[in-house]
């Protein structure tokens, strides 16, 4: 099971820069052991009176890969509450009043990104509320060509995952990918925060990921628009500081505000730069109610303008 999602990336591709592999992961981190689900109630729709809501972090995968991901989550992370395939995910969120959703996926080994991108491009073409993104395995042959063809098919950005794909964000092998994003003005969503760390990963994200590495990327590529999910967990303070120094950085709230992980939610970040924060959920791969994250955010009683930015305006500005 451990090799199903993360390990194929490292075993097949090695580290993108040709450097030695990271040390074997320890059990420290949010997911030292799998966490239990939360059987909380759920609403049938968004609360009334909210500004338009954009879920900036939704996962859409082909059915067989979806089921493989769920098996990995069962073993290493948490029980997935919503075992919905892509069309069902879109219908579920639309029926509950979500205005738009940013569809994210990632390639866990070389050679599959093109088919994944085609899958999401077709969904986005059929569903106007879906903003489709592309992926690529860093270091694989024709990585730039894979992205160029994805953009030609209407995909609007790129998703990378340091934990699954086993690379550091400032690795030189990412140069061509970053430069391609800049040429197309395509936002990059990169899971570059250190958490959630799990023994189910083939590499240690605590050695690969650090806010200072993203700082280096932002400085080297000032035209690259970067969104780091999960508010940069667990380096909330450093990522808050980066927001003040880089106009090309955004963060999303995904799973951090839900009160699920064994850490205190970084409420202060919500008030620091709401114009750079996006609401996201990780739906459908979550262990609690679909609206839990949203309700926890509403409990913070943010000023109306801040709430409008967080729930949708910032995402619309980033994604167009």
PDB file of C-alpha atoms in Angstrom, residues 12 22 29 31 56 61 72 74 117 119 141-142 156 161 164 169 190-191 213 245 249 252 266-267 277 285 315:
ATOM      1  CA  UNK A  12      10.398   5.557 -11.147  1.00  0.00           C
ATOM      2  CA  UNK A  22      15.903  12.138   1.029  1.00  0.00           C
ATOM      3  CA  UNK A  29       4.281  14.948  12.048  1.00  0.00           C
ATOM      4  CA  UNK A  31       0.057  11.804  10.522  1.00  0.00           C
ATOM      5  CA  UNK A  56     -10.195  26.660  -4.621  1.00  0.00           C
ATOM      6  CA  UNK A  61      -9.156  12.068 -10.640  1.00  0.00           C
ATOM      7  CA  UNK A  72      -3.836   4.955   0.499  1.00  0.00           C
ATOM      8  CA  UNK A  74      -7.422   4.479   4.569  1.00  0.00           C
ATOM      9  CA  UNK A 117      -4.700  16.480 -17.931  1.00  0.00           C
ATOM     10  CA  UNK A 119      -9.396  13.904 -18.190  1.00  0.00           C
ATOM     11  CA  UNK A 141      10.741  13.799 -20.513  1.00  0.00           C
ATOM     12  CA  UNK A 142       8.901  16.550 -22.403  1.00  0.00           C
ATOM     13  CA  UNK A 156      -5.608  27.282 -16.486  1.00  0.00           C
ATOM     14  CA  UNK A 161       2.801  18.072  -4.776  1.00  0.00           C
ATOM     15  CA  UNK A 164       3.838  12.789  -3.415  1.00  0.00           C
ATOM     16  CA  UNK A 169      10.303  23.424  -4.571  1.00  0.00           C
ATOM     17  CA  UNK A 190       2.253  23.672  -5.058  1.00  0.00           C
ATOM     18  CA  UNK A 191       1.883  21.668  -1.872  1.00  0.00           C
ATOM     19  CA  UNK A 213      12.614  27.415  -0.269  1.00  0.00           C
ATOM     20  CA  UNK A 245       7.156  40.526   1.039  1.00  0.00           C
ATOM     21  CA  UNK A 249       2.166  34.517  -3.236  1.00  0.00           C
ATOM     22  CA  UNK A 252      -5.416  28.539   0.739  1.00  0.00           C
ATOM     23  CA  UNK A 266      -3.797  29.966  12.603  1.00  0.00           C
ATOM     24  CA  UNK A 267      -6.736  32.333  12.974  1.00  0.00           C
ATOM     25  CA  UNK A 277      -6.147  33.915   1.006  1.00  0.00           C
ATOM     26  CA  UNK A 285     -10.923  13.379   0.229  1.00  0.00           C
ATOM     27  CA  UNK A 315      -9.843  33.136  -6.065  1.00  0.00           C
TER      28      UNK A 315
END
